[in-house]
Tab-separated table of C-alpha atoms in Angstrom:
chain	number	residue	atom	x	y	z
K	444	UNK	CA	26.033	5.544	79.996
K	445	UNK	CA	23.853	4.070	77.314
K	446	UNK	CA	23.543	6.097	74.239
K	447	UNK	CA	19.961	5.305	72.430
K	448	UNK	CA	20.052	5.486	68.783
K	449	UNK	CA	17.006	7.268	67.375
K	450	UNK	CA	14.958	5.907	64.401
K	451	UNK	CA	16.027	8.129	61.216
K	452	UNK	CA	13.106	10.566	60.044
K	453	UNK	CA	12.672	12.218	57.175
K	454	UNK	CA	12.930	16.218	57.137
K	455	UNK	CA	10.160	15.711	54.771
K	456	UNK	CA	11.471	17.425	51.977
K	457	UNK	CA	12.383	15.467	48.900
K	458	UNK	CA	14.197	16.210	45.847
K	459	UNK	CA	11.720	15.837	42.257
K	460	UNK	CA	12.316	12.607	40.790
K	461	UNK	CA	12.647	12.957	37.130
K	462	UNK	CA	13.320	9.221	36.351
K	463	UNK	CA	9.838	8.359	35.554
K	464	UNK	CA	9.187	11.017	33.222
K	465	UNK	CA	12.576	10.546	31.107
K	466	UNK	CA	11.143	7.126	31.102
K	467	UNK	CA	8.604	7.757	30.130
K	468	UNK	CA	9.721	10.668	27.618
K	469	UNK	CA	12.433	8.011	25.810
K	470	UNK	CA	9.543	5.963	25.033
K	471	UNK	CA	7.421	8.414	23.712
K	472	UNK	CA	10.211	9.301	21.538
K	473	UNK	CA	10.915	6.013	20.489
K	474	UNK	CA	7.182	5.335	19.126
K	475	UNK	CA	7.590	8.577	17.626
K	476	UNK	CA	10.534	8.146	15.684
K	477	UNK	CA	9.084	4.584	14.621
K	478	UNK	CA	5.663	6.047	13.588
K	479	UNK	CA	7.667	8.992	11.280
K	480	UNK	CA	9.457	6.407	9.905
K	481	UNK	CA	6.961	4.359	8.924
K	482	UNK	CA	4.801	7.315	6.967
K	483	UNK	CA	8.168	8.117	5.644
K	484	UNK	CA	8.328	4.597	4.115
K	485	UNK	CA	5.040	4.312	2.996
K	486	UNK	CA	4.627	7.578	1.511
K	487	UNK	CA	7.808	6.645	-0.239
K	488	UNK	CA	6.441	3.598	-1.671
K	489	UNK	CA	3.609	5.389	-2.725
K	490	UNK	CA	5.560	7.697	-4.869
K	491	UNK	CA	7.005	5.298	-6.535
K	492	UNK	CA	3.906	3.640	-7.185
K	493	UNK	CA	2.549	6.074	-8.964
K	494	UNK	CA	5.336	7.321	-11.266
K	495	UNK	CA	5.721	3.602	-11.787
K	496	UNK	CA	2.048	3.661	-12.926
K	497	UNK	CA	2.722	6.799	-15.065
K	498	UNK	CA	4.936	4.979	-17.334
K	499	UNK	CA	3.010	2.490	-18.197
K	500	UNK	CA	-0.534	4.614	-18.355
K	501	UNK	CA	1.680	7.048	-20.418
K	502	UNK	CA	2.912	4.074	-22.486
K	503	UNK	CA	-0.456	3.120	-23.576
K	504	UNK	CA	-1.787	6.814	-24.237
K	505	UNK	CA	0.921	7.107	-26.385
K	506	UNK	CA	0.309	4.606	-28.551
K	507	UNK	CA	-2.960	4.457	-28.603
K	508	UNK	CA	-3.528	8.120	-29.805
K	509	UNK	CA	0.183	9.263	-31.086
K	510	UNK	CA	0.976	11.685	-29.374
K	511	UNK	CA	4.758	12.740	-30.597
K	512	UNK	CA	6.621	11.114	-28.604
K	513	UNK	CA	7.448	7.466	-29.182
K	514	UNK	CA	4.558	6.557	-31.679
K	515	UNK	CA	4.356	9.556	-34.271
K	516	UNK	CA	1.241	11.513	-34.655
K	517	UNK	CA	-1.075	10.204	-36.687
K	518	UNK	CA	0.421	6.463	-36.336
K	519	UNK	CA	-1.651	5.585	-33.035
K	520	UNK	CA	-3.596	2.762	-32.447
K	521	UNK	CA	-6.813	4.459	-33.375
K	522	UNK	CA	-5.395	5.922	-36.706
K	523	UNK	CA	-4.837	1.318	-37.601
K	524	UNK	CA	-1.024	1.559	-36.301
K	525	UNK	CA	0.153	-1.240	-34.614
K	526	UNK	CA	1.282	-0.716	-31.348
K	527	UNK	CA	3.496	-4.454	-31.557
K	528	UNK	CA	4.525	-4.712	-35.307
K	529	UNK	CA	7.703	-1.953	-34.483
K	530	UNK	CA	9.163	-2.760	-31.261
K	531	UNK	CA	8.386	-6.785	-32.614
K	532	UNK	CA	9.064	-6.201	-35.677
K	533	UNK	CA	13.008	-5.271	-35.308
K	534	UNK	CA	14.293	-7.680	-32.659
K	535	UNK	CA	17.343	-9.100	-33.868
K	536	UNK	CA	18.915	-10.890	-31.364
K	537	UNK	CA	18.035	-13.586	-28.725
K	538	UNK	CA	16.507	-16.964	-28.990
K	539	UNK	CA	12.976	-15.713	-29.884
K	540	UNK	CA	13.665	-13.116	-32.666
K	541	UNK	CA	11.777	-15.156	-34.983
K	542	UNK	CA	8.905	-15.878	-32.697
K	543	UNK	CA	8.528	-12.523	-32.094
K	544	UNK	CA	8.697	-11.416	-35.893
K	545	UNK	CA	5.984	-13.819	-36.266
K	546	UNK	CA	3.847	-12.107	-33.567
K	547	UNK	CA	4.129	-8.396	-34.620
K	548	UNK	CA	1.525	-6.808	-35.548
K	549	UNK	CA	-1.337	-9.812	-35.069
K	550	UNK	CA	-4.100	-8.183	-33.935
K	551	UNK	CA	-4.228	-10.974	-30.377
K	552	UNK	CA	-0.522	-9.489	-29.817
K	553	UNK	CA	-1.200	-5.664	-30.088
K	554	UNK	CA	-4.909	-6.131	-28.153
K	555	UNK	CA	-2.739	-8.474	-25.091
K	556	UNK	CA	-0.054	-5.884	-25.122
K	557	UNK	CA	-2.212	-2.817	-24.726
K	558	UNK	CA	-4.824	-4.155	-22.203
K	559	UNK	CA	-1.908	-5.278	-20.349
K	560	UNK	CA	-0.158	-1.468	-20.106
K	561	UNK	CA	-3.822	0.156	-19.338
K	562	UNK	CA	-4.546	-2.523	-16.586
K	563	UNK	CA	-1.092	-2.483	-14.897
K	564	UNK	CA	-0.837	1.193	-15.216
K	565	UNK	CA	-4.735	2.062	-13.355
K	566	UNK	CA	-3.747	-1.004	-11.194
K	567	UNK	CA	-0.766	0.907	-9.987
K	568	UNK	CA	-1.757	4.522	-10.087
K	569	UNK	CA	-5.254	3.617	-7.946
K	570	UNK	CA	-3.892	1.354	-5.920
K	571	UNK	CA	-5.623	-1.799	-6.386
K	572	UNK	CA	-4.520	-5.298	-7.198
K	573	UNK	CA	-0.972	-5.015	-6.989
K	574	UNK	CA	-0.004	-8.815	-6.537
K	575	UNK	CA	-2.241	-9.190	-9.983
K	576	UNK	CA	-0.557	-6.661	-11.642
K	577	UNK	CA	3.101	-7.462	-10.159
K	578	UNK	CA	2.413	-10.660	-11.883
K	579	UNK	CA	1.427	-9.838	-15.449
K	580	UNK	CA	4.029	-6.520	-15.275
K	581	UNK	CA	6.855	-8.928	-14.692
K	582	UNK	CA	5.661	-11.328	-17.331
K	583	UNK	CA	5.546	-8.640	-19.932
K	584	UNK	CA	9.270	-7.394	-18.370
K	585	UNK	CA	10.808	-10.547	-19.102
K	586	UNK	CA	9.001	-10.549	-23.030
K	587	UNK	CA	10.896	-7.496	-23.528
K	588	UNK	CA	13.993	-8.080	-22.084
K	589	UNK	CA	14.079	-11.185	-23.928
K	590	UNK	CA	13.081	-9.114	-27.245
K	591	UNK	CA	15.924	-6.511	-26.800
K	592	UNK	CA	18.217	-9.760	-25.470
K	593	UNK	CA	20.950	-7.549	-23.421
K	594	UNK	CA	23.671	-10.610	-23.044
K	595	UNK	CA	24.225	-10.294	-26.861
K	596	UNK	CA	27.284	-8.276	-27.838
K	597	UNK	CA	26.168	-8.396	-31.443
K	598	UNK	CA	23.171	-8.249	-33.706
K	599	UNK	CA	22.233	-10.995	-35.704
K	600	UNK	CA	24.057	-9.078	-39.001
K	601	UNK	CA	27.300	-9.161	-36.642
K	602	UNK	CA	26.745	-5.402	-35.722
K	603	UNK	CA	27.428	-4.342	-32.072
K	604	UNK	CA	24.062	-4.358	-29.614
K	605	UNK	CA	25.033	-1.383	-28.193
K	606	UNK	CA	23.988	-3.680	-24.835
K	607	UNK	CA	25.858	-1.787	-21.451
K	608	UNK	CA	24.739	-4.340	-18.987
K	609	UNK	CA	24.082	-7.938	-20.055
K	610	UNK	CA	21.641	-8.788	-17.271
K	611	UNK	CA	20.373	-5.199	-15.376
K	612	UNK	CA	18.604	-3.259	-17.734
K	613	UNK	CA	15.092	-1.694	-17.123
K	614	UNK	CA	13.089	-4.166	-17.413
K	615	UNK	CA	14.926	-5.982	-14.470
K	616	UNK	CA	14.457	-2.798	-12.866
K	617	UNK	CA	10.519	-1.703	-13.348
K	618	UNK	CA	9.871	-6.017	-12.892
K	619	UNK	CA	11.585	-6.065	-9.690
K	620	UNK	CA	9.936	-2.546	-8.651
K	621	UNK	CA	6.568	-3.887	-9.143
K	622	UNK	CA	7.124	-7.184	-6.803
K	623	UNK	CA	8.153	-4.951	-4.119
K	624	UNK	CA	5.571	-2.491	-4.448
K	625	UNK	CA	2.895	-5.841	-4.178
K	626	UNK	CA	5.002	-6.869	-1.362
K	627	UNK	CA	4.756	-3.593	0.506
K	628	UNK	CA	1.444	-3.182	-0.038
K	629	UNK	CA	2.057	0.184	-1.220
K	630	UNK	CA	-1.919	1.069	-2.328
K	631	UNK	CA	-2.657	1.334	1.425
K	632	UNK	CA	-1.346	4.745	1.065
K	633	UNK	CA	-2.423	8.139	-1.343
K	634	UNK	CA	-4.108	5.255	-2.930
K	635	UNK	CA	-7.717	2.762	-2.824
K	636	UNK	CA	-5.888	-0.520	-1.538
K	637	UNK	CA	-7.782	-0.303	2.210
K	638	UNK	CA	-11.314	0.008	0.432
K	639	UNK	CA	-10.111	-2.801	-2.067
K	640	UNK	CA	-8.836	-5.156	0.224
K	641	UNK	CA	-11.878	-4.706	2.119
K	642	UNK	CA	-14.051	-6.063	-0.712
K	643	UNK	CA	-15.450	-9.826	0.028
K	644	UNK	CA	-14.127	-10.991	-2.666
K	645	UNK	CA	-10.720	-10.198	-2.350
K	646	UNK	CA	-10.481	-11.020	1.307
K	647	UNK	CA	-11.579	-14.568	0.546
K	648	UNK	CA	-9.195	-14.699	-2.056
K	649	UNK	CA	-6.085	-12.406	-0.836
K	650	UNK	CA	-4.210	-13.088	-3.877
K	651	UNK	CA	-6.289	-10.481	-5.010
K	652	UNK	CA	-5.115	-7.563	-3.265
């Protein structure tokens, strides 16, 4: 007797597949994650941006009007203090001390100095020309770290610097915050680096932005 094997059909009822949807779903997830992270980072470089800008807006408000805290009332700028001859003025170690007692107080030093904290400081607090102000923020870093000279153990009249770190101080610090921030592009967010870098100008010349 021959036995005749039937074609296998389907009862027509199939289990839901899920596999395309958790697919689907890990992707989904995965963009997510990516996109949170990324507004994390920005907005993170964006605070720092602008505290970064408060110090040096605050710097210059300070000294040019006096307000109390490190220039004394009534010694600002606008009342004919120098903001330069001070800090200048009393460097006594490094290779430049004398240099630098030579520039304090000259009215090209105190003018450089000050223009330099307001444009760095709108620079970073707007948003705009960051690689500009990256540049002329580290170059005034590297003045005063050479000014306060942090390898030196001892003043020039043998007394101890008081130095706790002979290469890492702030300046190292703020100089090497204001590269990244350039580098980052860090205006693009809670600040006017989209609108600026949209400007012909600056996106023929894109060390501008």
């Amino acid at each position: 007797m021959a036995v005749h094997e039937h074609p296998h059909r389907s009862s027509g009822f199939h289990l839901p597949s899920f596999r395309r949807h958790r697919t689907t779903s890990a992707s989904e997830s995965a963009v997510s994650a990516r996109t949170d992270t990324s507004a994390a980072r920005a907005y993170a470089f964006a605070s720092l941006r602008l505290l970064t800008g408060f110090v040096f807006l605050w710097a210059f408000l300070d000294k040019t009007f006096g307000f109390g805290y490190a220039t004394p009332s009534g010694k600002g700028w606008i009342d004919g203090g120098s903001p330069t001859k001070g800090f200048l003025g009393s460097v006594a170690a490094g290779p430049m001390e004398s240099t630098f007692h030579s520039w304090a107080g000259d009215p090209w030093a105190d003018w450089l100095f000050m223009l330099g904290l307001l444009g760095i400081g709108l620079a970073l607090t707007a948003g705009f020309a960051l690689r500009i102000a990256a540049l002329a923020g580290t170059a005034m870093m590297a003045l005063m770290w050479i000014a306060e000279w942090p390898p030196a153990k001892h003043l020039s009249d043998g007394s101890p610097s008081m130095s706790t770190n002979p290469f890492a101080d702030y300046h190292v610090i703020y100089a090497v915050a204001l590269i990244v921030l350039a580098a980052a592009a860090a205006g693009d967010t809670l600040g006017v680096g989209k609108l600026w870098a949209k400007l012909p100008l600056v996106r023929s010349s894109r060390w501008l932005r």
